[in-house]
Amino acid sequence: MDLGIQGRNAVVCASSRGLGRACATELAKAGCTVVINGRDKQALEETAHAIASESGARIIPVVADVSTPEGQRKIVSAVRQVDILVNNNGGPPYRDFRKIDRQAQLAGLVNNMVSPIELVQAVIDGMVERRFGRIVNITSGSVKMPLAGLDLSSGARLGLTGFLAGVARSVASANVTINFLLPGSFDTRRLNDGLAAAAKDKGVGIDLIRAEEEAAIPAKRIGQPEEFGKACAFLCSAHAGYITGQNLLIDGGAFPGVL
Ligand SMILES: NC(=O)c1ccc[n+]([C@@H]2O[C@H](COP(=O)([O-])OP(=O)(O)OC[C@H]3O[C@@H](n4cnc5c(N)ncnc54)[C@H](OP(=O)(O)O)[C@@H]3O)[C@@H](O)[C@H]2O)c1
């Protein structure tokens, strides 16, 4: 399908690997110029080279911490105008909520709620003026199905979801959409680090932990980042202008509810 976004400028935050990288790759394949971002310069440049070779698109790597105002300025000013914004960032580590002190709580909120809101503030008026904008926020299945131990992640992302729900309705008439993608379990470094930590805790092999994880998902497998990237690219497409304010779970059926 031609996504109708050839020549658009896309900014994908936190995208040197994992889900962000997959979104950047699919937007590049759709013909966008893509700004990618991460803190590790070498990893980011390797990813930029790989996506450019695969897609033929122009990829602009911006080394920056997306959680800081300076980092955000660098990211959004890498292109003349931002038509598509994919908000993403690292997630907080798995922790007993009793151990999350005030400073850690505030850092979690800055990373997964305040920073994406600041980026929306930076780009949305230009999108409204130009009558085209697509904003996708990568959150988590934990927004609908909170897990003990990921409390800060669930809380900050729910805050983001609530904050932007009203904003989405306020710009819909200008063909600017704001949606949320909620990953379940995807085969990325973050997931694999979590499986390795669980295996170490239990004193068993990682293959056993992975098999248990897969068995608990109705699809009986862990998702591939490409599947996530393609859904993101569709929400950013010209065809998705009537989809806004939505939370799309991509989790192989793991969430057991109907709404
Ligand atoms: N994978 C899953 O199954 C899953 C499930 C639910 C939710 N999520 C959420 O989805 C998001 C992406 O997860 P992932 O699995 O793709 O993680 P990942 O494989 O660990 O990749 C994280 C990416 O973010 C970049 N990054 C991290 N902190 C950054 C910062 N402050 N500034 C700029 N870039 C930063 C990393 O590069 P550098 O380290 O070089 O900066 C890397 O490119 C996370 O918020 C995660 O919690 C993932």
Coordinates of C-alpha atoms and ligand atoms in Angstrom, one line a residue:
M1 CA 0.0 0.0 0.0
D2 CA 1.3 3.5 -0.8
L3 CA 1.0 5.2 2.5
G4 CA 0.8 8.7 0.9
I5 CA 3.6 10.2 3.0
Q6 CA 6.5 10.3 0.6
G7 CA 8.6 13.4 1.1
R8 CA 7.2 14.0 4.6
N9 CA 9.6 14.7 7.5
A10 CA 9.4 12.2 10.4
V11 CA 11.0 12.5 13.8
V12 CA 11.3 9.2 15.7
C13 CA 12.7 9.6 19.2
A14 CA 14.8 6.9 20.9
S15 CA 15.2 4.9 17.7
S16 CA 18.7 3.5 17.4
R17 CA 17.3 0.0 18.2
G18 CA 14.1 -1.8 19.1
L19 CA 10.6 -0.5 18.5
G20 CA 11.7 3.0 17.7
R21 CA 14.1 1.7 15.0
A22 CA 11.4 -0.4 13.5
C23 CA 9.1 2.6 13.2
A24 CA 11.9 4.7 11.7
T25 CA 12.6 1.9 9.2
E26 CA 9.0 1.6 8.0
L27 CA 8.6 5.4 7.7
A28 CA 11.8 5.5 5.7
K29 CA 10.5 2.8 3.4
A30 CA 7.4 4.9 2.9
G31 CA 9.5 7.7 1.5
C32 CA 9.9 10.0 4.5
T33 CA 13.0 11.8 5.5
V34 CA 13.6 10.4 9.0
V35 CA 15.3 11.9 12.1
I36 CA 16.5 9.1 14.3
N37 CA 17.8 9.6 17.8
G38 CA 19.7 7.9 20.7
R39 CA 22.5 8.7 23.1
D40 CA 25.1 6.3 21.8
K41 CA 26.7 8.0 18.8
Q42 CA 28.2 4.9 17.3
A43 CA 25.1 2.8 17.6
L44 CA 23.0 5.6 16.2
E45 CA 25.3 6.1 13.2
E46 CA 25.3 2.4 12.4
T47 CA 21.5 2.3 12.5
A48 CA 21.3 5.4 10.3
H49 CA 23.5 3.8 7.7
A50 CA 21.5 0.5 7.8
I51 CA 18.1 2.2 7.4
A52 CA 19.4 4.4 4.6
S53 CA 20.8 1.4 2.8
E54 CA 17.6 -0.6 3.2
S55 CA 15.2 2.2 2.2
G56 CA 17.1 4.7 0.1
A57 CA 15.7 7.5 2.3
R58 CA 17.5 10.3 3.9
I59 CA 18.2 9.5 7.6
I60 CA 19.4 12.2 9.9
P61 CA 20.9 10.8 13.2
V62 CA 20.7 13.2 16.2
V63 CA 22.7 12.2 19.2
A64 CA 20.7 13.5 22.2
D65 CA 19.0 12.7 25.4
V66 CA 15.3 13.1 24.5
S67 CA 14.4 13.7 28.1
T68 CA 16.2 17.1 28.2
P69 CA 15.1 20.4 26.7
E70 CA 18.4 20.8 24.8
G71 CA 18.1 17.3 23.4
Q72 CA 14.5 17.9 22.2
R73 CA 15.6 21.2 20.6
K74 CA 18.3 19.4 18.7
I75 CA 16.0 16.7 17.6
V76 CA 13.1 18.8 16.3
S77 CA 15.4 21.4 14.6
A78 CA 17.1 18.7 12.5
V79 CA 14.5 19.2 9.8
R80 CA 12.8 22.4 8.5
Q81 CA 9.4 21.2 9.7
V82 CA 8.1 18.1 11.5
D83 CA 5.1 16.4 9.8
I84 CA 5.3 13.1 11.8
L85 CA 6.4 12.7 15.4
V86 CA 6.9 9.3 17.0
N87 CA 7.4 9.8 20.7
N88 CA 9.5 7.1 22.4
N89 CA 12.0 6.8 25.2
G90 CA 13.6 4.1 27.4
G91 CA 11.2 2.7 30.1
P92 CA 11.8 2.6 33.8
P93 CA 13.4 -0.5 35.3
Y94 CA 11.3 -3.2 37.0
R95 CA 11.3 -2.2 40.7
D96 CA 9.3 -2.7 43.9
F97 CA 7.2 0.5 44.2
R98 CA 8.5 1.0 47.8
K99 CA 12.0 1.6 46.4
I100 CA 11.0 4.3 44.0
D101 CA 12.0 7.5 45.9
R102 CA 10.8 11.0 45.0
Q103 CA 13.7 11.7 42.6
A104 CA 13.1 8.4 40.8
Q105 CA 9.4 9.1 40.5
L106 CA 10.0 12.5 39.0
A107 CA 12.6 11.2 36.6
G108 CA 10.1 8.5 35.4
L109 CA 7.4 11.2 34.9
V110 CA 9.9 13.4 32.9
N111 CA 10.9 10.5 30.7
N112 CA 7.6 8.9 29.9
M113 CA 5.1 11.8 30.3
V114 CA 6.6 15.3 30.4
S115 CA 9.1 14.8 27.5
P116 CA 6.6 13.5 25.0
I117 CA 4.2 16.3 25.9
E118 CA 7.0 18.9 25.4
L119 CA 7.7 17.5 22.0
V120 CA 4.0 17.6 21.1
Q121 CA 4.0 21.3 22.2
A122 CA 7.0 22.0 20.0
V123 CA 5.6 20.6 16.8
I124 CA 1.8 20.8 16.9
D125 CA 1.1 24.4 15.9
G126 CA 3.1 24.0 12.6
M127 CA 1.2 20.8 11.9
V128 CA -2.1 22.6 12.4
E129 CA -1.1 25.4 10.2
R130 CA -0.1 23.0 7.4
R131 CA -3.2 20.9 7.9
F132 CA -1.3 17.7 8.2
G133 CA 0.3 16.0 11.3
R134 CA 0.6 12.6 12.7
I135 CA 1.7 11.9 16.3
V136 CA 2.2 8.4 17.6
N137 CA 3.2 7.8 21.2
I138 CA 4.8 4.5 22.0
T139 CA 3.5 3.6 25.5
S140 CA 2.9 0.1 26.8
G141 CA 0.3 -2.7 27.2
S142 CA 0.7 -1.8 30.9
V143 CA -1.5 1.2 30.3
K144 CA -4.5 -1.2 30.0
M145 CA -3.1 -4.0 32.1
P146 CA -0.8 -2.6 34.8
L147 CA 1.8 -4.9 36.2
A148 CA 3.2 -4.7 39.8
G149 CA 6.9 -3.8 39.4
L150 CA 6.2 -1.6 36.4
D151 CA 4.2 0.9 38.4
L152 CA 6.1 4.0 37.4
S153 CA 5.9 3.0 33.7
S154 CA 2.1 2.4 34.0
G155 CA 1.5 5.6 35.9
A156 CA 3.5 7.9 33.7
R157 CA 2.1 6.5 30.5
L158 CA -1.4 6.6 31.7
G159 CA -0.8 10.3 32.6
L160 CA 0.5 10.9 29.1
T161 CA -2.6 9.1 27.6
G162 CA -5.0 11.2 29.6
F163 CA -3.2 14.5 29.0
L164 CA -3.1 14.0 25.2
A165 CA -6.6 12.6 24.9
G166 CA -8.2 16.1 25.0
V167 CA -5.4 17.6 22.9
A168 CA -6.1 15.0 20.2
R169 CA -9.7 16.2 19.9
S170 CA -8.6 19.8 19.8
V171 CA -6.6 19.4 16.6
A172 CA -8.5 16.7 14.7
S173 CA -10.3 19.1 12.4
A174 CA -6.8 20.2 11.1
N175 CA -6.0 16.7 10.0
V176 CA -3.6 16.3 12.9
T177 CA -4.0 13.0 14.7
I178 CA -2.6 11.8 18.0
N179 CA -2.6 8.1 18.8
F180 CA -1.0 5.6 21.1
L181 CA 0.6 2.3 20.3
L182 CA 0.7 -0.2 23.2
P183 CA 3.3 -2.9 22.8
G184 CA 2.9 -6.3 24.6
S185 CA 6.1 -8.4 24.4
F186 CA 8.4 -7.6 21.5
D187 CA 11.8 -9.1 20.7
T188 CA 14.0 -6.1 21.6
R189 CA 17.0 -5.6 23.9
R190 CA 14.8 -4.3 26.7
L191 CA 12.7 -7.5 26.6
N192 CA 15.7 -9.8 26.4
D193 CA 17.4 -8.0 29.3
G194 CA 14.3 -8.5 31.3
L195 CA 14.2 -12.3 30.4
A196 CA 17.9 -12.6 31.3
A197 CA 17.3 -10.9 34.7
A198 CA 14.3 -13.2 35.4
A199 CA 16.4 -16.3 34.5
K200 CA 19.2 -15.2 36.8
D201 CA 16.7 -14.5 39.7
K202 CA 15.2 -18.0 39.3
G203 CA 18.4 -19.8 38.6
V204 CA 17.2 -21.2 35.3
G205 CA 18.1 -20.9 31.6
I206 CA 16.8 -17.9 29.6
D207 CA 15.2 -20.4 27.1
L208 CA 12.9 -21.6 29.8
I209 CA 11.8 -18.1 30.8
R210 CA 11.3 -17.2 27.1
A211 CA 9.2 -20.3 26.6
E212 CA 7.0 -19.4 29.6
E213 CA 6.6 -15.9 28.3
E214 CA 5.5 -17.2 24.9
A215 CA 3.1 -19.8 26.4
A216 CA 1.3 -17.0 28.3
I217 CA 0.5 -15.1 25.0
P218 CA -2.5 -16.3 23.0
A219 CA -0.4 -15.9 19.8
K220 CA 2.2 -18.2 21.4
R221 CA 5.1 -16.1 20.3
I222 CA 6.9 -12.9 21.1
G223 CA 6.2 -10.0 18.6
Q224 CA 8.7 -8.9 16.0
P225 CA 9.6 -5.2 15.9
E226 CA 8.8 -5.0 12.2
E227 CA 5.1 -5.8 12.9
F228 CA 5.1 -2.9 15.3
G229 CA 6.8 -0.6 12.9
K230 CA 4.3 -1.3 10.1
A231 CA 1.3 -0.5 12.4
C232 CA 3.1 2.7 13.3
A233 CA 3.7 3.7 9.7
F234 CA 0.0 3.1 8.9
L235 CA -1.1 5.4 11.8
C236 CA 1.3 8.0 10.3
S237 CA -0.1 7.5 6.8
A238 CA -2.3 9.8 4.7
H239 CA -5.1 7.2 5.1
A240 CA -5.3 7.3 8.9
G241 CA -6.6 10.9 9.2
Y242 CA -9.9 9.7 10.8
I243 CA -8.2 7.7 13.5
T244 CA -7.4 9.8 16.5
G245 CA -7.2 9.5 20.3
Q246 CA -6.9 5.8 20.1
N247 CA -5.0 3.2 22.1
L248 CA -3.9 0.3 19.8
L249 CA -2.7 -2.7 21.6
I250 CA -0.3 -4.9 19.7
D251 CA 0.2 -7.8 22.0
G252 CA -0.8 -11.1 20.3
G253 CA -4.0 -11.2 22.3
A254 CA -2.4 -10.9 25.8
F255 CA -4.9 -8.3 27.1
P256 CA -8.0 -10.4 27.9
G257 CA -10.6 -7.6 27.7
V258 CA -12.7 -6.4 24.8
L259 CA -12.4 -2.6 25.2
Ligands
LIG1 N1 9.9 -4.4 23.9 C1 8.8 -4.6 24.6 O1 8.3 -5.7 24.7 C2 8.0 -3.4 25.3 C3 6.8 -3.7 25.9 C4 6.1 -2.6 26.5 C5 6.7 -1.4 26.5 N2 7.8 -1.1 25.9 C6 8.4 0.3 25.9 O2 8.7 0.7 24.6 C7 9.8 1.6 24.6 C8 10.9 1.1 23.6 O3 11.3 -0.2 24.1 P1 12.3 -1.1 23.3 O4 12.0 -2.5 23.7 O5 12.4 -0.7 21.9 O6 13.7 -0.7 24.0 P2 15.2 -0.9 23.6 O7 15.4 -2.0 22.6 O8 16.0 -0.9 24.9 O9 15.5 0.4 22.8 C9 15.5 1.7 23.5 C10 16.0 2.8 22.5 O10 15.8 4.0 23.2 C11 17.0 4.8 23.1 N3 17.0 5.6 24.3 C12 16.8 5.2 25.6 N4 16.8 6.3 26.4 C13 17.0 7.4 25.7 C14 17.1 8.8 25.9 N5 17.0 9.3 27.1 N6 17.2 9.6 24.9 C15 17.3 9.1 23.6 N7 17.2 7.8 23.3 C16 17.1 7.0 24.3 C17 18.1 3.7 23.1 O11 19.3 4.2 22.6 P3 20.5 4.7 23.7 O12 20.5 3.8 24.8 O13 21.7 4.7 22.8 O14 20.0 6.1 24.1 C18 17.4 2.7 22.1 O15 17.6 3.1 20.8 C19 10.2 1.6 26.1 O16 9.7 2.8 26.7 C20 9.7 0.4 26.6 O17 9.5 0.5 28.0 C21 8.5 -2.1 25.2

